[in-house]
Short mmCIF file of C-alpha atoms in Angstrom, two decimals:
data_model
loop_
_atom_site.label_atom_id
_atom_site.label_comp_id
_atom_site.label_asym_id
_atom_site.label_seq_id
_atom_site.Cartn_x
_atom_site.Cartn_y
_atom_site.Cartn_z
CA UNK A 8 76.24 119.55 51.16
CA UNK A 9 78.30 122.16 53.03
CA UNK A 10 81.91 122.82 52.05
CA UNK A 11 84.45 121.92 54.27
CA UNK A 12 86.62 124.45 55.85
CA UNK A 13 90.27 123.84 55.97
CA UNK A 14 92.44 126.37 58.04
CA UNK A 15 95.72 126.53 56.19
CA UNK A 16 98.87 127.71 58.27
CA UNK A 17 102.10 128.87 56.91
CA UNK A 18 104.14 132.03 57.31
CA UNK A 19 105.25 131.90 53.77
CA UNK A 20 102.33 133.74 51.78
CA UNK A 21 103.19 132.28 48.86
CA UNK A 22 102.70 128.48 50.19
CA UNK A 23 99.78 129.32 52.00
CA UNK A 24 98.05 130.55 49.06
CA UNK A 25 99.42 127.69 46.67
CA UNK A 26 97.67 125.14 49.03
CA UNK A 27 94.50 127.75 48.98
CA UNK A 28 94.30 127.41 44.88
CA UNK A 29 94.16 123.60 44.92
CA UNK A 30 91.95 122.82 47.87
CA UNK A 31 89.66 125.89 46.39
CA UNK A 32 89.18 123.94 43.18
CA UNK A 33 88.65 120.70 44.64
CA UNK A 34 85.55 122.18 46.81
CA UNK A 35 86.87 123.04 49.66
CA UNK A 36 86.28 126.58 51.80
CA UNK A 37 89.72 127.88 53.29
CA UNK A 38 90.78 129.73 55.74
CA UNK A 39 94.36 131.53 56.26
CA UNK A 40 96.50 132.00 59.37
CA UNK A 41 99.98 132.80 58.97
CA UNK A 42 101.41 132.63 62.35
CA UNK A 43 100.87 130.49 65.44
CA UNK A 44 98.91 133.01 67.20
CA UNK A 45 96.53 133.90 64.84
CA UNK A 46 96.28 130.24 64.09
CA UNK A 47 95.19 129.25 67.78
CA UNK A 48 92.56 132.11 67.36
CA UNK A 49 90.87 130.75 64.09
CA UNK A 50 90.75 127.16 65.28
CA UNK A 51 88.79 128.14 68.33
CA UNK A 52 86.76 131.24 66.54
CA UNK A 53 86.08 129.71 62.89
CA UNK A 54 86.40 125.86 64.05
CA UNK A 55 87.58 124.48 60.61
CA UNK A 56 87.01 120.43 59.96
CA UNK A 57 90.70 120.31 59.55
CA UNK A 58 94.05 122.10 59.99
CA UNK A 59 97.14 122.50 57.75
CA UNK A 60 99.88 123.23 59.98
CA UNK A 61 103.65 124.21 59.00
CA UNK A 62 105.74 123.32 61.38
CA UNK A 63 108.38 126.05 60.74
CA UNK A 64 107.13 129.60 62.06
CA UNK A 65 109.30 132.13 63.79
CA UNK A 66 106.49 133.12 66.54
CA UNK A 67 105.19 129.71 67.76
CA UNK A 68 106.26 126.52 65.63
CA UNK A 69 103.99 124.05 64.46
CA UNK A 70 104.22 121.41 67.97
CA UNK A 71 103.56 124.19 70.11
CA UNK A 72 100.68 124.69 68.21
CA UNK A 73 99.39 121.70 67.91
CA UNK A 74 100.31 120.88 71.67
CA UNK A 75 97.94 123.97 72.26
CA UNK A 76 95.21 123.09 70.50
CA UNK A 77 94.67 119.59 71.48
CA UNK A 78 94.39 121.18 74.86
CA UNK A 79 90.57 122.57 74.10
CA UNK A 80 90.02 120.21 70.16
CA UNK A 81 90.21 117.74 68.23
CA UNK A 82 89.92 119.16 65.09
CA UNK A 83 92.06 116.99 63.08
CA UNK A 84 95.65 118.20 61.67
CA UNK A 85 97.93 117.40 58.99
CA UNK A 86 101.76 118.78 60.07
CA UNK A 87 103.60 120.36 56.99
CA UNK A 88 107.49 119.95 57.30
CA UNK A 89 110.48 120.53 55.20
CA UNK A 90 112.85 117.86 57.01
CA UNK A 91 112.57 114.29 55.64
CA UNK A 92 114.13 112.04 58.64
CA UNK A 93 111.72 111.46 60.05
CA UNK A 94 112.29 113.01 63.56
CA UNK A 95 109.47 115.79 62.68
CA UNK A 96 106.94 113.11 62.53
CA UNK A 97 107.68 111.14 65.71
CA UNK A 98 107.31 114.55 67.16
CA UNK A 99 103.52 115.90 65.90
CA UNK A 100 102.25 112.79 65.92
CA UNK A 101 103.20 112.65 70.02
CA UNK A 102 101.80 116.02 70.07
CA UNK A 103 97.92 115.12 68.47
CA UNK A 104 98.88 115.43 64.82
CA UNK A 105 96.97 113.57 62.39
CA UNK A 106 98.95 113.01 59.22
CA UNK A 107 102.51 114.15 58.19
CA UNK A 108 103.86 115.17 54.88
CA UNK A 109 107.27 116.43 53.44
CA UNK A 110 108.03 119.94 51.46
CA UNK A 111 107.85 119.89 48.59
CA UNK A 112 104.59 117.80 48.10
CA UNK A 113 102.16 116.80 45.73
CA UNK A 114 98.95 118.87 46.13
CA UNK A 115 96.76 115.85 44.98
CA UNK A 116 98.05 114.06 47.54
CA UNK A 117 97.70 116.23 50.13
CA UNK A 118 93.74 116.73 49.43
CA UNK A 119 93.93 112.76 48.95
CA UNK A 120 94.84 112.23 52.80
CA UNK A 121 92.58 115.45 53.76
CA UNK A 122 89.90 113.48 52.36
CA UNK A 123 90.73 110.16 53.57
CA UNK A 124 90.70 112.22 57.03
CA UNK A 125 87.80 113.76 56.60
CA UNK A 126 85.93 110.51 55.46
CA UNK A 127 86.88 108.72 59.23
CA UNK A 128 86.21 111.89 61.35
CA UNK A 129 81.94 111.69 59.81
CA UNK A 130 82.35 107.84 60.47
CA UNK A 131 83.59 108.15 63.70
CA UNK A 132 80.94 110.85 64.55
CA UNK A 133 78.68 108.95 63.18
CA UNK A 134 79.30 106.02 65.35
CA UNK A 135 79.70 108.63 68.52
CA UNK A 136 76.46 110.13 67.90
CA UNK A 137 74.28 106.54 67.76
CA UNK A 138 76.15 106.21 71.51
CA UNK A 139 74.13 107.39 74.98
CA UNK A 140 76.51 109.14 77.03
CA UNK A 141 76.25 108.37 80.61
CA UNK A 142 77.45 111.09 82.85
CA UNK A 143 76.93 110.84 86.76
CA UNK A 144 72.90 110.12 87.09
CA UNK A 145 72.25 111.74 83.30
CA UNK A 146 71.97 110.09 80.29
CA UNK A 147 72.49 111.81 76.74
CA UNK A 148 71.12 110.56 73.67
CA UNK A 149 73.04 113.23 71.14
CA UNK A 150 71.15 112.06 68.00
CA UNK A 151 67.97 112.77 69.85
CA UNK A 152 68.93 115.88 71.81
CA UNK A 153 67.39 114.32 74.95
CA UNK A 154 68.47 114.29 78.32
CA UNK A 155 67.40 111.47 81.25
CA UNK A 156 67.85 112.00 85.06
CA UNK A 157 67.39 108.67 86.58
CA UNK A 158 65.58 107.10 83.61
CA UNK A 159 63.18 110.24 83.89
CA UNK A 160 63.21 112.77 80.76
CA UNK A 161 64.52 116.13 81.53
CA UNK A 162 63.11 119.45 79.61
CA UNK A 163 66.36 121.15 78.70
CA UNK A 164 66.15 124.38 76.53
CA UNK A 165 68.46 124.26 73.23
CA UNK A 166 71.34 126.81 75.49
CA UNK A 167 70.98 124.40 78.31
CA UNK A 168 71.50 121.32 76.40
CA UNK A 169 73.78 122.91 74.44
CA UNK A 170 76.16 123.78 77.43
CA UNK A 171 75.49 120.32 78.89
CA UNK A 172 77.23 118.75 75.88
CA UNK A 173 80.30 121.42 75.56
CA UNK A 174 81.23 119.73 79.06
CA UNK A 175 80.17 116.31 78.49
CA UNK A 176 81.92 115.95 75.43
CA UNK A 177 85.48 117.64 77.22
CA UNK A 178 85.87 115.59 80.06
CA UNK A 179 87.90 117.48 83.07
CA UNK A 180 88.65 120.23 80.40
CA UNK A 181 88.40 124.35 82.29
CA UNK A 182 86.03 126.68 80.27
CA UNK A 183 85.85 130.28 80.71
CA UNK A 184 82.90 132.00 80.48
CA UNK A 185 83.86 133.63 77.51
CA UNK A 186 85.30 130.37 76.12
CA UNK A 187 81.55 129.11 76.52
CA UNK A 188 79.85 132.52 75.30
CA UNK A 189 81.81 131.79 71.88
CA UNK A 190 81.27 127.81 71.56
CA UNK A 191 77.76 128.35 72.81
CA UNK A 192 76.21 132.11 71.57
CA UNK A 193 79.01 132.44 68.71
CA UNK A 194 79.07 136.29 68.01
CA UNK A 195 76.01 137.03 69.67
CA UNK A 196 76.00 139.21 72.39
CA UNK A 197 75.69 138.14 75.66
CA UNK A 198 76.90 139.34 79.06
CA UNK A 199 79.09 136.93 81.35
CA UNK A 200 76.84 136.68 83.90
CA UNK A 201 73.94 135.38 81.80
CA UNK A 202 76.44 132.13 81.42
CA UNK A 203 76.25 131.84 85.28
CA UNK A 204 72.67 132.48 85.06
CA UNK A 205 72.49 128.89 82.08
CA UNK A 206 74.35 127.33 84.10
CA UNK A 207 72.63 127.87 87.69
CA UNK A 208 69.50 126.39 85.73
CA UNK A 209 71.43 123.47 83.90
CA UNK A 210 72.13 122.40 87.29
CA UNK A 211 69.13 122.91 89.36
CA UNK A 212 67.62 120.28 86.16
CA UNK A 213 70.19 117.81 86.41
CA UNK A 214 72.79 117.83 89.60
CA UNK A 215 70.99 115.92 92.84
CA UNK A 216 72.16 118.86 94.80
CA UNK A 217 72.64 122.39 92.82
CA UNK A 218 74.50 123.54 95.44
CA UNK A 219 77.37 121.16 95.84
CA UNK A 220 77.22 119.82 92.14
CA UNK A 221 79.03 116.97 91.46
CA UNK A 222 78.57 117.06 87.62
CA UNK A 223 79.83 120.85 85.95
CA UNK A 224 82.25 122.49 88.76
CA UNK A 225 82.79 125.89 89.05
CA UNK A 226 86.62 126.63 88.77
CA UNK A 227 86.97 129.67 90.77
CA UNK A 228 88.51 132.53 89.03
CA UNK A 229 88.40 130.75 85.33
CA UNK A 230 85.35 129.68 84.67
CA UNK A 231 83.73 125.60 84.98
CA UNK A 232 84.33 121.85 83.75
CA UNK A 233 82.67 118.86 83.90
CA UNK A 234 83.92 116.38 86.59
CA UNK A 235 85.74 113.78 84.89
CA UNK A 236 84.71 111.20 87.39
CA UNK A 237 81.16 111.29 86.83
CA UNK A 238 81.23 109.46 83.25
CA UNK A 239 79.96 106.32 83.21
CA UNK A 240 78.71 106.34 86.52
CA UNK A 241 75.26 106.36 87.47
#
């Protein structure tokens, strides 16, 4: 089974690594940001199963960053604070945070709740990938990788299918191109206009009219998104 990889962010070394030790000898892989920036960066580059977020940093606190990152994942995130009145926790939690705990804590119980995380997130893709998606006249069947236009079975390539579900999973959400060239092609190589090129061909397979699609919209200037009004419709 693969280890999980937890991104843990603090701008105090010392905590950071303290959390490392632990989650290190209970089987976890970790990863190490210590301010909000660089944080941002390794959730979208590295895509960890779950984030350890302080919510005291001088560049970019802890809301901010989880404000941010719910804006493109939903990689789930447990908010590290050293006030106890509650207040912090109304806060994250508002903000997309999954779990809360006080400074100092006990580092059992923090992997406890990482794992009791963990554990819902496979359920709940579990139960997401048994679902079809319906999406304008397409159907997705994720645990099959198979895509229907009007009940009829569409020959996708792995890219193709692959960029379908980046936008059919982010509803209304803006890509750039080289936000897709690094979900997509990962470090690979690959020029920006090649993505234009996928995507011209994703649409000619599934859109009813290529060139006024109605499904993945180009966003002139940034990049594309899928058309949040198209799921669930046929």
């Amino acid at each position: 089974m693969d280890k999980k990889k937890i991104l843990v962010v603090d701008d105090e070394e010392a905590i950071a690594e303290f959390i490392e030790i632990n989650l290190v000898r209970s089987g976890f892989e970790v990863i190490k940001a210590f301010c909000g920036e660089e944080a941002l960066k390794k959730i979208e580059i590295d895509d960890p199963d779950l984030v350890v977020l302080d919510i005291m940093m001088p560049d970019m606190d802890g809301f901010e960053v989880c404000k941010k990152t719910r804006k493109f994942s939903d990689v789930p995130i447990i908010m590290l604070t050293a006030r106890d009145d509650g207040y912090d926790k109304v806060i994250g939690l508002e903000f997309g945070a999954d779990d809360y705990m006080t400074k100092p804590f006990n580092p059992w119980e923090l992997i406890a709740r990482i794992q009791a995380i963990l554990r819902r997130t496979a359920k709940k893709d579990a139960q997401s990938k048994d679902k079809k998606v319906r999406f304008g006249c397409i159907t997705i069947d994720p645990m099959g990788r198979k895509v229907w236009k009007n009940d009829k079975l569409v020959e996708l390539t792995p890219r193709e299918y692959d960029i379908l579900m980046l936008f059919s999973s982010n509803p209304g959400i803006s890509f750039s191109r080289q936000e897709v060239r690094q979900k997509i092609w990962g470090h690979e190589f690959i020029e920006e206009r090649s993505i234009d090129v996928h995507v011209r061909r994703l649409r000619d397979k599934i859109e009813d009219s290529p060139e006024n699609p109605s499904l993945i919209m180009t966003i002139w200037g940034v990049g594309y998104k899928s058309n949040p009004d198209a799921f669930g419709k046929k």
